PDB file of C-alpha atoms in Angstrom:
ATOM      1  CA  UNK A1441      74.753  10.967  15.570  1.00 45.00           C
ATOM      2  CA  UNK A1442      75.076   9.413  19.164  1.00 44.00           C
ATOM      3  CA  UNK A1443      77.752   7.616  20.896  1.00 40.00           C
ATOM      4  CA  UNK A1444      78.615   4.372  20.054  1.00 39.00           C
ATOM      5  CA  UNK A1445      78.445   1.940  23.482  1.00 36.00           C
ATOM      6  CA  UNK A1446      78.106  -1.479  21.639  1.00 39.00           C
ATOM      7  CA  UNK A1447      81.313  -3.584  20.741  1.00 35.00           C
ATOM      8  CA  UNK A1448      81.849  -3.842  17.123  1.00 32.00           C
ATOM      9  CA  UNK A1449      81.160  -7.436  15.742  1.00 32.00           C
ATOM     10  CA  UNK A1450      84.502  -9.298  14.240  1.00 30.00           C
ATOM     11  CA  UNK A1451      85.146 -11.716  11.494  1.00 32.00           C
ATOM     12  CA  UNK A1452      84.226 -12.086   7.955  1.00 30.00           C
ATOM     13  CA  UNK A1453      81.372 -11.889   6.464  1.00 30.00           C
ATOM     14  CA  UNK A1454      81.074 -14.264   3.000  1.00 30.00           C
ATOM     15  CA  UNK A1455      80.988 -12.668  -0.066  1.00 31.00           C
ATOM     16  CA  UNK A1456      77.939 -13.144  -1.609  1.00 34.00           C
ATOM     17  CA  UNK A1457      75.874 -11.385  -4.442  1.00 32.00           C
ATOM     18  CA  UNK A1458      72.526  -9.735  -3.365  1.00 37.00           C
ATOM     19  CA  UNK A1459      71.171  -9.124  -6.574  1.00 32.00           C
ATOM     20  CA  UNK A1460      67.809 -10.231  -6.679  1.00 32.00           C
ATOM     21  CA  UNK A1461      64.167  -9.524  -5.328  1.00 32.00           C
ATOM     22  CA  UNK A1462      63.311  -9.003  -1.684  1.00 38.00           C
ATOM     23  CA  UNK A1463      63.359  -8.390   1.990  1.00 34.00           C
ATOM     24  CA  UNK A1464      64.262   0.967  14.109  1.00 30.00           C
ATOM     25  CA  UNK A1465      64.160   2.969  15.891  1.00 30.00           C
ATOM     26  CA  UNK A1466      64.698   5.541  18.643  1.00 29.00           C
ATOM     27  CA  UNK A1467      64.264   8.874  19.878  1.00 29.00           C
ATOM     28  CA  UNK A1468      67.545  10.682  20.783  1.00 31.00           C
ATOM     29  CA  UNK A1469      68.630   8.217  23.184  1.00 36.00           C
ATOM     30  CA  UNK A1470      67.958   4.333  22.716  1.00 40.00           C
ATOM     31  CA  UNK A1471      66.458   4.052  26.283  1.00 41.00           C
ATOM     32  CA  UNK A1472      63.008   6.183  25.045  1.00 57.00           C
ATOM     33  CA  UNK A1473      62.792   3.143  22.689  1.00 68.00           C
ATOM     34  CA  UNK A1474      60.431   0.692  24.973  1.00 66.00           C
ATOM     35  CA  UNK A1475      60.535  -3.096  25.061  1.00 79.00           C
ATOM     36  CA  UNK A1476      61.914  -4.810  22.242  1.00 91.00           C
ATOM     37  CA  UNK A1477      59.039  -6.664  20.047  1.00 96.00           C
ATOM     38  CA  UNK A1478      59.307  -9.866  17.690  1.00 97.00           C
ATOM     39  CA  UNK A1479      55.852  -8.238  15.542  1.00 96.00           C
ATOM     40  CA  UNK A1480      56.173  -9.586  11.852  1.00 97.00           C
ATOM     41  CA  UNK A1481      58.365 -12.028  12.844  1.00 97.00           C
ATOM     42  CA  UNK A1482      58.759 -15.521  11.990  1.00 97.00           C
ATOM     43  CA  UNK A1483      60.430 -18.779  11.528  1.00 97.00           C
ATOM     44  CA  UNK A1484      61.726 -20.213   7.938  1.00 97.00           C
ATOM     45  CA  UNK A1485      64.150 -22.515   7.577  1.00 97.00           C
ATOM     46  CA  UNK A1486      64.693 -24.758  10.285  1.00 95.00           C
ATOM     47  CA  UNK A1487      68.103 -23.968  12.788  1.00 96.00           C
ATOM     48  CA  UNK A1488      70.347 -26.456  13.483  1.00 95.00           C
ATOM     49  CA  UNK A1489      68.900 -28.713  16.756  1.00 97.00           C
ATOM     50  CA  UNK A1490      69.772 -26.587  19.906  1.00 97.00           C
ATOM     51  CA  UNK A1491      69.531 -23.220  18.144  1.00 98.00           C
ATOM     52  CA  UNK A1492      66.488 -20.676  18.399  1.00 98.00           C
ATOM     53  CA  UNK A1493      67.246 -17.631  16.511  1.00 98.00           C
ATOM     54  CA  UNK A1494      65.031 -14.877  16.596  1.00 98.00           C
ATOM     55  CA  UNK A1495      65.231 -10.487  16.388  1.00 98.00           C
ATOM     56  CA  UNK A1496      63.967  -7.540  18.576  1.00 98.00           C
ATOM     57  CA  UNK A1497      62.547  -4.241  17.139  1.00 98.00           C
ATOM     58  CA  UNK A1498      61.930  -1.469  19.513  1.00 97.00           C
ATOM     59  CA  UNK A1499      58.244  -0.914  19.856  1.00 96.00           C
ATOM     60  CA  UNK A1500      58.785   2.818  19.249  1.00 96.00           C
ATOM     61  CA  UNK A1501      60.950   5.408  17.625  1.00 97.00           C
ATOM     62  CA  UNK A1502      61.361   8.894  17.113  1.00 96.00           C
ATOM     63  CA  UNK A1503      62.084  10.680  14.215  1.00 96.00           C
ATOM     64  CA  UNK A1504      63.747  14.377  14.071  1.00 96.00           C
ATOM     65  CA  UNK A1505      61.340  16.479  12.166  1.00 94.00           C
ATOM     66  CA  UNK A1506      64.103  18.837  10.930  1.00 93.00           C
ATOM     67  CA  UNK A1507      66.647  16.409   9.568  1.00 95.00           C
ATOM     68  CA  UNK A1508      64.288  13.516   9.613  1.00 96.00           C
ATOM     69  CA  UNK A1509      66.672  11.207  11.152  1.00 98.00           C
ATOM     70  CA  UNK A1510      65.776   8.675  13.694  1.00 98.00           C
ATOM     71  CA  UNK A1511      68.042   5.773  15.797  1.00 97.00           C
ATOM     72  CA  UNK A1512      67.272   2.283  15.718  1.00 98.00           C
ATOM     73  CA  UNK A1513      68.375  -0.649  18.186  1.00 97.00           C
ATOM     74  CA  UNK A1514      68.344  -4.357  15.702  1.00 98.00           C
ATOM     75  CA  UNK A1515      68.665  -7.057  18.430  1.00 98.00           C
ATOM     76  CA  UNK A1516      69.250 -10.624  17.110  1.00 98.00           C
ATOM     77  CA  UNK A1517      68.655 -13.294  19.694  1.00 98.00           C
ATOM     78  CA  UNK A1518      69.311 -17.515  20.168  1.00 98.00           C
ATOM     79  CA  UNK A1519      66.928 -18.526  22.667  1.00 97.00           C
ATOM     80  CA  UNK A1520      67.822 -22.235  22.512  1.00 97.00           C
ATOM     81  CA  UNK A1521      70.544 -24.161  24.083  1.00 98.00           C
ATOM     82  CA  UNK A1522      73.130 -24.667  22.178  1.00 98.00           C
ATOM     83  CA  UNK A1523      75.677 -22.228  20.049  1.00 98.00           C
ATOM     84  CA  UNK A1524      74.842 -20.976  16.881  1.00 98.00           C
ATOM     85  CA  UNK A1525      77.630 -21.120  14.815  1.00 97.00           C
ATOM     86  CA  UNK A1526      78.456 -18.774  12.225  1.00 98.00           C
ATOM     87  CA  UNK A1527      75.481 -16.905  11.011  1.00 98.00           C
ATOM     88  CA  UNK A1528      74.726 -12.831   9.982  1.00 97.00           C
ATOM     89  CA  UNK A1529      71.742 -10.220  10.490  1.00 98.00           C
ATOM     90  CA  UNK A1530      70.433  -8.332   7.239  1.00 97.00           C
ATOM     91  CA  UNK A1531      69.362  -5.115   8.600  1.00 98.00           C
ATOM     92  CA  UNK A1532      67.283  -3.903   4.898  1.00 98.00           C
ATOM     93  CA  UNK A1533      64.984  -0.575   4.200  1.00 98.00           C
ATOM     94  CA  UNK A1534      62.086   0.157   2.420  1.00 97.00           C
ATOM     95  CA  UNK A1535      60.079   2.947   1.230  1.00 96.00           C
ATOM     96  CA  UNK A1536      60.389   6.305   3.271  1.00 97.00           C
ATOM     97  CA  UNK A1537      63.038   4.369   5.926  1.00 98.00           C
ATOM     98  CA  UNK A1538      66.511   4.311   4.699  1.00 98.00           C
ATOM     99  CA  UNK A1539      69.011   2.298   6.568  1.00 98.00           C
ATOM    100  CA  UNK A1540      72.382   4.947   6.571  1.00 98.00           C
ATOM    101  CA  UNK A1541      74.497   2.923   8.883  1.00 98.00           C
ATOM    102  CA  UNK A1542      74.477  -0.622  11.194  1.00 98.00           C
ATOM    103  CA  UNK A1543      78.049   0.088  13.672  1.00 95.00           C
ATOM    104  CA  UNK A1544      79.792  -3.294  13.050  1.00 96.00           C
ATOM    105  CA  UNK A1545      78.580  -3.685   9.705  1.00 98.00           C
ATOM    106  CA  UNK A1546      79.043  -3.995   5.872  1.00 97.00           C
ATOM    107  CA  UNK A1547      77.220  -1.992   3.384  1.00 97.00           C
ATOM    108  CA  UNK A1548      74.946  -3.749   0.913  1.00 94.00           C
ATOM    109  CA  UNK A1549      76.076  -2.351  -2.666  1.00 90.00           C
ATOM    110  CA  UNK A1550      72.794  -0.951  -4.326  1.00 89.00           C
ATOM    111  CA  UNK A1551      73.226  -3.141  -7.193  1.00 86.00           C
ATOM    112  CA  UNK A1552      73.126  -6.661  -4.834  1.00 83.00           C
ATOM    113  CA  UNK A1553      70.127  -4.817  -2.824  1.00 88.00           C
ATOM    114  CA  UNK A1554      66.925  -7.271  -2.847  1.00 85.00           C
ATOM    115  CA  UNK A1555      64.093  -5.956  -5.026  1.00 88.00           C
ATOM    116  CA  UNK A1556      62.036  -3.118  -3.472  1.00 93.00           C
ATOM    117  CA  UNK A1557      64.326  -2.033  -1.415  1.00 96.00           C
ATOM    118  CA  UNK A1558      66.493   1.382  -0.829  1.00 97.00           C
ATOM    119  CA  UNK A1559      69.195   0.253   1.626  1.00 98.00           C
ATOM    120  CA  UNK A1560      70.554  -2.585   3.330  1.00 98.00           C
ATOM    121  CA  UNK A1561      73.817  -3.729   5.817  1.00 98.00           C
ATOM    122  CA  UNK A1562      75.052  -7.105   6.711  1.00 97.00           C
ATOM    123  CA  UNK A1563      76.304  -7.973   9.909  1.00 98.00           C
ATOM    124  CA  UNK A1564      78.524 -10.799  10.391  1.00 97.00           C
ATOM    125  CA  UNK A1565      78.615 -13.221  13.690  1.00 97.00           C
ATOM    126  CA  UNK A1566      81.427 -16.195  13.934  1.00 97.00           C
ATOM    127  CA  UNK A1567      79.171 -17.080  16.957  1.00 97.00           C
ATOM    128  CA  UNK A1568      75.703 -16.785  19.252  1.00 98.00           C
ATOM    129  CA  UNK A1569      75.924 -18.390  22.733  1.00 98.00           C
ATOM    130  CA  UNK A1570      73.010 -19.924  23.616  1.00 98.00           C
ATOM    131  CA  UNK A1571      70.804 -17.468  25.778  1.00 97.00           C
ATOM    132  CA  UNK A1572      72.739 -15.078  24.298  1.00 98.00           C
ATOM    133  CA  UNK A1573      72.186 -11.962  22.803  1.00 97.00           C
ATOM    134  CA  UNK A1574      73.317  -8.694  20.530  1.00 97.00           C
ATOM    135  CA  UNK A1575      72.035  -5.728  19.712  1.00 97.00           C
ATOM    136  CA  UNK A1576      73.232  -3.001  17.012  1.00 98.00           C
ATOM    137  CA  UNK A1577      72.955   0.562  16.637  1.00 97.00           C
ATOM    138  CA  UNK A1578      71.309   1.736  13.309  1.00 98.00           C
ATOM    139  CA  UNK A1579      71.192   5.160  11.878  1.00 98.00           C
ATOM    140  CA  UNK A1580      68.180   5.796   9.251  1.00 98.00           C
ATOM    141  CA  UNK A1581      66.062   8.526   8.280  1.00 98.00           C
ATOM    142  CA  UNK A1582      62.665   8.597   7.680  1.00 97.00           C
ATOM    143  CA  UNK A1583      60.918  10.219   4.923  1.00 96.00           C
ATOM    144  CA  UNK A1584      57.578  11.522   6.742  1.00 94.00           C
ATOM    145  CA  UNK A1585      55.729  12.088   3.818  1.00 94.00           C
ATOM    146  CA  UNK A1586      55.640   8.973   3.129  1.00 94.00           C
ATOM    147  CA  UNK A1587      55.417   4.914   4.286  1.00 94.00           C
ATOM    148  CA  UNK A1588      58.232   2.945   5.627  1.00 97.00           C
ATOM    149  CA  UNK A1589      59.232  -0.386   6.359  1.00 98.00           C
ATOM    150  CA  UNK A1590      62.462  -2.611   7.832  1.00 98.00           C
ATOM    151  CA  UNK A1591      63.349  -5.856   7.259  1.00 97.00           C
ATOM    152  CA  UNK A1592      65.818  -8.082  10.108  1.00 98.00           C
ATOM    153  CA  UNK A1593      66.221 -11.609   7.961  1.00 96.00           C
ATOM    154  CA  UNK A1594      68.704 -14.088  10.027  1.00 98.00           C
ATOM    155  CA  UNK A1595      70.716 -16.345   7.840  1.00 96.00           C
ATOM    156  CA  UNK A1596      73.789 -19.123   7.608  1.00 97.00           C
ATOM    157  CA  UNK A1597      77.014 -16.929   6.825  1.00 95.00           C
ATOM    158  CA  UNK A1598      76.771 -17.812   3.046  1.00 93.00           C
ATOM    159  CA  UNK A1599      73.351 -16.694   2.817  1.00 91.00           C
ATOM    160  CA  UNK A1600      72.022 -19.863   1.819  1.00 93.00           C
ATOM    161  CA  UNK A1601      69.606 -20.429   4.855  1.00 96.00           C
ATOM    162  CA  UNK A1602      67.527 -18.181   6.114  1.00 96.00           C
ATOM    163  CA  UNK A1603      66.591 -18.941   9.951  1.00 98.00           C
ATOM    164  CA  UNK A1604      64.023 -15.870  10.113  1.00 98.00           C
ATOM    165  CA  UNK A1605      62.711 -13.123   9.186  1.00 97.00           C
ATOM    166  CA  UNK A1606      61.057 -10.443  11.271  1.00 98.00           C
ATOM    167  CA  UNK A1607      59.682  -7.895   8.607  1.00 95.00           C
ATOM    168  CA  UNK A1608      58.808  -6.106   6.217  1.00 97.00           C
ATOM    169  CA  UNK A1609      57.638  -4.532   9.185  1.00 97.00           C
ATOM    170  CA  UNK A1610      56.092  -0.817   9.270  1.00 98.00           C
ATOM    171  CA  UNK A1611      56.980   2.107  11.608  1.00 97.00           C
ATOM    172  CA  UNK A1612      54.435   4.431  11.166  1.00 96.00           C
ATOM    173  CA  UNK A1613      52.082   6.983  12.599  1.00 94.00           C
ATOM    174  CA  UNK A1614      48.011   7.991  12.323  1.00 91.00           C
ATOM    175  CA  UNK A1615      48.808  11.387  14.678  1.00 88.00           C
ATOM    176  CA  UNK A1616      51.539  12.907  12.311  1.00 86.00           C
ATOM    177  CA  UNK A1617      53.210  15.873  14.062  1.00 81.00           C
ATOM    178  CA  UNK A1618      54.810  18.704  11.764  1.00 81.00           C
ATOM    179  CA  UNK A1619      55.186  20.976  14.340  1.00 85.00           C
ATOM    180  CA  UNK A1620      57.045  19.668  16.973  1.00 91.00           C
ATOM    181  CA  UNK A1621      60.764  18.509  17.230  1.00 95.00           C
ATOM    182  CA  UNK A1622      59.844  14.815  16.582  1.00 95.00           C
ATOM    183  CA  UNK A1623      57.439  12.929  15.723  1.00 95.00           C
ATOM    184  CA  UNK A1624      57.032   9.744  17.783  1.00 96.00           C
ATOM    185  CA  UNK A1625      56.380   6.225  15.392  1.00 97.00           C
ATOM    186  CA  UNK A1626      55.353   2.695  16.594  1.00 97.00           C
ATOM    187  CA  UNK A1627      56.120  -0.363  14.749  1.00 97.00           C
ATOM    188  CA  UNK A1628      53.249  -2.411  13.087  1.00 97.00           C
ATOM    189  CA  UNK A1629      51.770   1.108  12.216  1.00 96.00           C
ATOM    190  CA  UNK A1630      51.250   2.613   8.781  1.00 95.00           C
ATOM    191  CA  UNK A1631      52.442   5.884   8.431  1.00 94.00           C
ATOM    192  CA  UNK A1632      49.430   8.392   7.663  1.00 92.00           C
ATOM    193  CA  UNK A1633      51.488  11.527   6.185  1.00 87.00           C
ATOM    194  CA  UNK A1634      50.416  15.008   7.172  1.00 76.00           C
ATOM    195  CA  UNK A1635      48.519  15.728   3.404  1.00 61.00           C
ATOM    196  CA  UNK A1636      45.465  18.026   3.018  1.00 55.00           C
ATOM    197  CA  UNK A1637      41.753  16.420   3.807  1.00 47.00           C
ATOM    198  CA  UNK A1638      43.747  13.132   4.559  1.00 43.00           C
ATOM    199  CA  UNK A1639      44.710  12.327   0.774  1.00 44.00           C
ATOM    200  CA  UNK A1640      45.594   8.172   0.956  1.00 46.00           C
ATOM    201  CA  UNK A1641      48.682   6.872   1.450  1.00 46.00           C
ATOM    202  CA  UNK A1642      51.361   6.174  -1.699  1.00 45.00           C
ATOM    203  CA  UNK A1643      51.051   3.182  -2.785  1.00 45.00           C
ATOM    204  CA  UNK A1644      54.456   0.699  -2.270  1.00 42.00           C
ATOM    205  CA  UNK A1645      54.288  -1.537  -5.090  1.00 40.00           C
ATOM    206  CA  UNK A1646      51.966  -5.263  -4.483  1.00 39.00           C
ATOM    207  CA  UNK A1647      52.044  -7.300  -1.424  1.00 38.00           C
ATOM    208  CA  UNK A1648      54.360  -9.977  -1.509  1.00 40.00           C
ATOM    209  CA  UNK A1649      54.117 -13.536   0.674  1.00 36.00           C
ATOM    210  CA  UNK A1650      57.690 -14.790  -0.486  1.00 36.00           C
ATOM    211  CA  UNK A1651      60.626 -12.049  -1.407  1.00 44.00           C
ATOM    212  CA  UNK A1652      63.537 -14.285  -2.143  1.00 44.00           C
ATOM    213  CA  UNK A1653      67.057 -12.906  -2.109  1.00 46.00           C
ATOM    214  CA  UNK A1654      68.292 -15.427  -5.114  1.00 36.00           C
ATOM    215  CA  UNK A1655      72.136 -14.967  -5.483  1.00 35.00           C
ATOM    216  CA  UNK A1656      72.262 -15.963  -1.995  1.00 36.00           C
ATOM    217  CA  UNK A1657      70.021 -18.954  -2.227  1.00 34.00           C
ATOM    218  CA  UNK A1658      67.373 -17.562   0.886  1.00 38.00           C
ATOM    219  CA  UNK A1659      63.957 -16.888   1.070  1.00 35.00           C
ATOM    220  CA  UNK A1660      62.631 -14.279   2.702  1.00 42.00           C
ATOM    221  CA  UNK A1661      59.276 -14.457   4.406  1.00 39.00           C
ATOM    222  CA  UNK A1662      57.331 -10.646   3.734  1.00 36.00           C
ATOM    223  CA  UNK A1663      54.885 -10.378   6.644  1.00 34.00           C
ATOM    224  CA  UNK A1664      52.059  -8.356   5.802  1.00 34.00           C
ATOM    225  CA  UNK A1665      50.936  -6.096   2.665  1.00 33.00           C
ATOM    226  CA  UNK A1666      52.723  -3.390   1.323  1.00 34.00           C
ATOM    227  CA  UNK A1667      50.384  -0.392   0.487  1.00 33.00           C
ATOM    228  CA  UNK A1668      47.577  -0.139   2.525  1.00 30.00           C
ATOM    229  CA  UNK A1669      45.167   2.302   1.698  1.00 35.00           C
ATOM    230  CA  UNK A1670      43.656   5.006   3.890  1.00 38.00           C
ATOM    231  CA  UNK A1671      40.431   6.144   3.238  1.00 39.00           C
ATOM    232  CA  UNK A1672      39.744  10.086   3.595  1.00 43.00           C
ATOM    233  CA  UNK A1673      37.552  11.387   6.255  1.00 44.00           C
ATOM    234  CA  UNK A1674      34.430  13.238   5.363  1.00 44.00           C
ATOM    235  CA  UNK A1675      32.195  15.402   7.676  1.00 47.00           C
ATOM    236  CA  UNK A1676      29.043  14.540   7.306  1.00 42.00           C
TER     237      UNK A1676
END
């Protein structure tokens, strides 16, 4: 897709099994991607004194209508004042977004995947300065027709703590766009799909408050309901 300008992240990530129940986004270039937003994020376990660990979705992305393919910058951040140790991102889709790549990262096998989701990559850090920042390039594509959600959960390297959890979070639209080269999406939004007299929105399975990856011992925090529905308009 685009050039690669971010330094691959080293050492090993810890085998664990993600079997279980669970758990963006650019235009052509990352820049047309806005501020970075913490929206659906929030704290779980507590981080080791010192360490504030916390993730950045752009507020905005683009999706290609042709190939439906979109870019994503995942930023995972320590805001406190001491290092963080070993720890890894989760970078997990749902619904219409599917996560194809994370530069840096390890495929989730679709059989560990948590529950409800399509797609997921772990990304392994030996260390986070304090103040200290980094940010990952992730492919995806976007179904259009329909919702779609990501999922950013911070953990220990075995998995068995989970620090936070920004997400499931929706990129979405309610000014779909068929006709153009892209169609522009905004995070905290549900997709409304382009669909004759403005049929509702597919529904994503029931809202969940807790979506616990088990093999790996974390819970994951699911902000928001999956689902929503859209009501059709009606001239009166």
């Amino acid at each position: 897709m685009r050039s690669r300008r971010r330094a691959t992240i080293t050492g090993s990530l810890a085998a664990a099994s993600f079997s279980a129940v669970l758990i963006l986004s650019g235009t052509a270039g990352a820049d047309d991607q806005g501020p970075g937003s913490d929206k659906g994020g929030k704290a779980v376990d507590k981080a080791p004194a010192g360490v504030e660990l916390t993730t950045l979705l752009p507020e905005r992305i683009s999706v290609r209508n042709d190939a439906e393919e979109t870019e994503i910058t995942a930023t995972v951040k320590n805001g406190g004042t001491r290092d963080s140790g070993p720890i890894r991102l989760l970078v997990v889709g749902f619904d219409g977004l599917t996560v194809t790549n994370v530069e840096g990262c390890s495929a989730i096998s679709r059989g560990d995947l948590p529950e409800g989701s399509n797609s997921g990559f772990a990304c392994a850090l030996d260390d986070l300065a304090a103040g200290a920042s980094k940010s990952y390039d992730v492919d995806a594509t976007y179904d259009l027709d329909s919702t779609g959600k990501i999922c950013l959960p911070v953990q220990s390297s075995d998995g068995g703590t989970t620090f936070w959890q920004q997400g499931p979070v929706p990129f979405g639209t309610t000014n779909p766009s068929p006709n153009a080269p892209a169609t522009p999406l905004l995070l905290g939004t549900d997709n409304k799909p382009v669909a004759p007299a403005g049929d509702e929105l597919p529904k994503t399975g029931p809202a969940r408050d807790l979506l616990p990856l088990a093999a790996a011992g974390a819970t994951l925090i699911a902000a928001g309901a999956a689902g929503l529905r859209r009501t059709p308009h009606r001239p009166t």
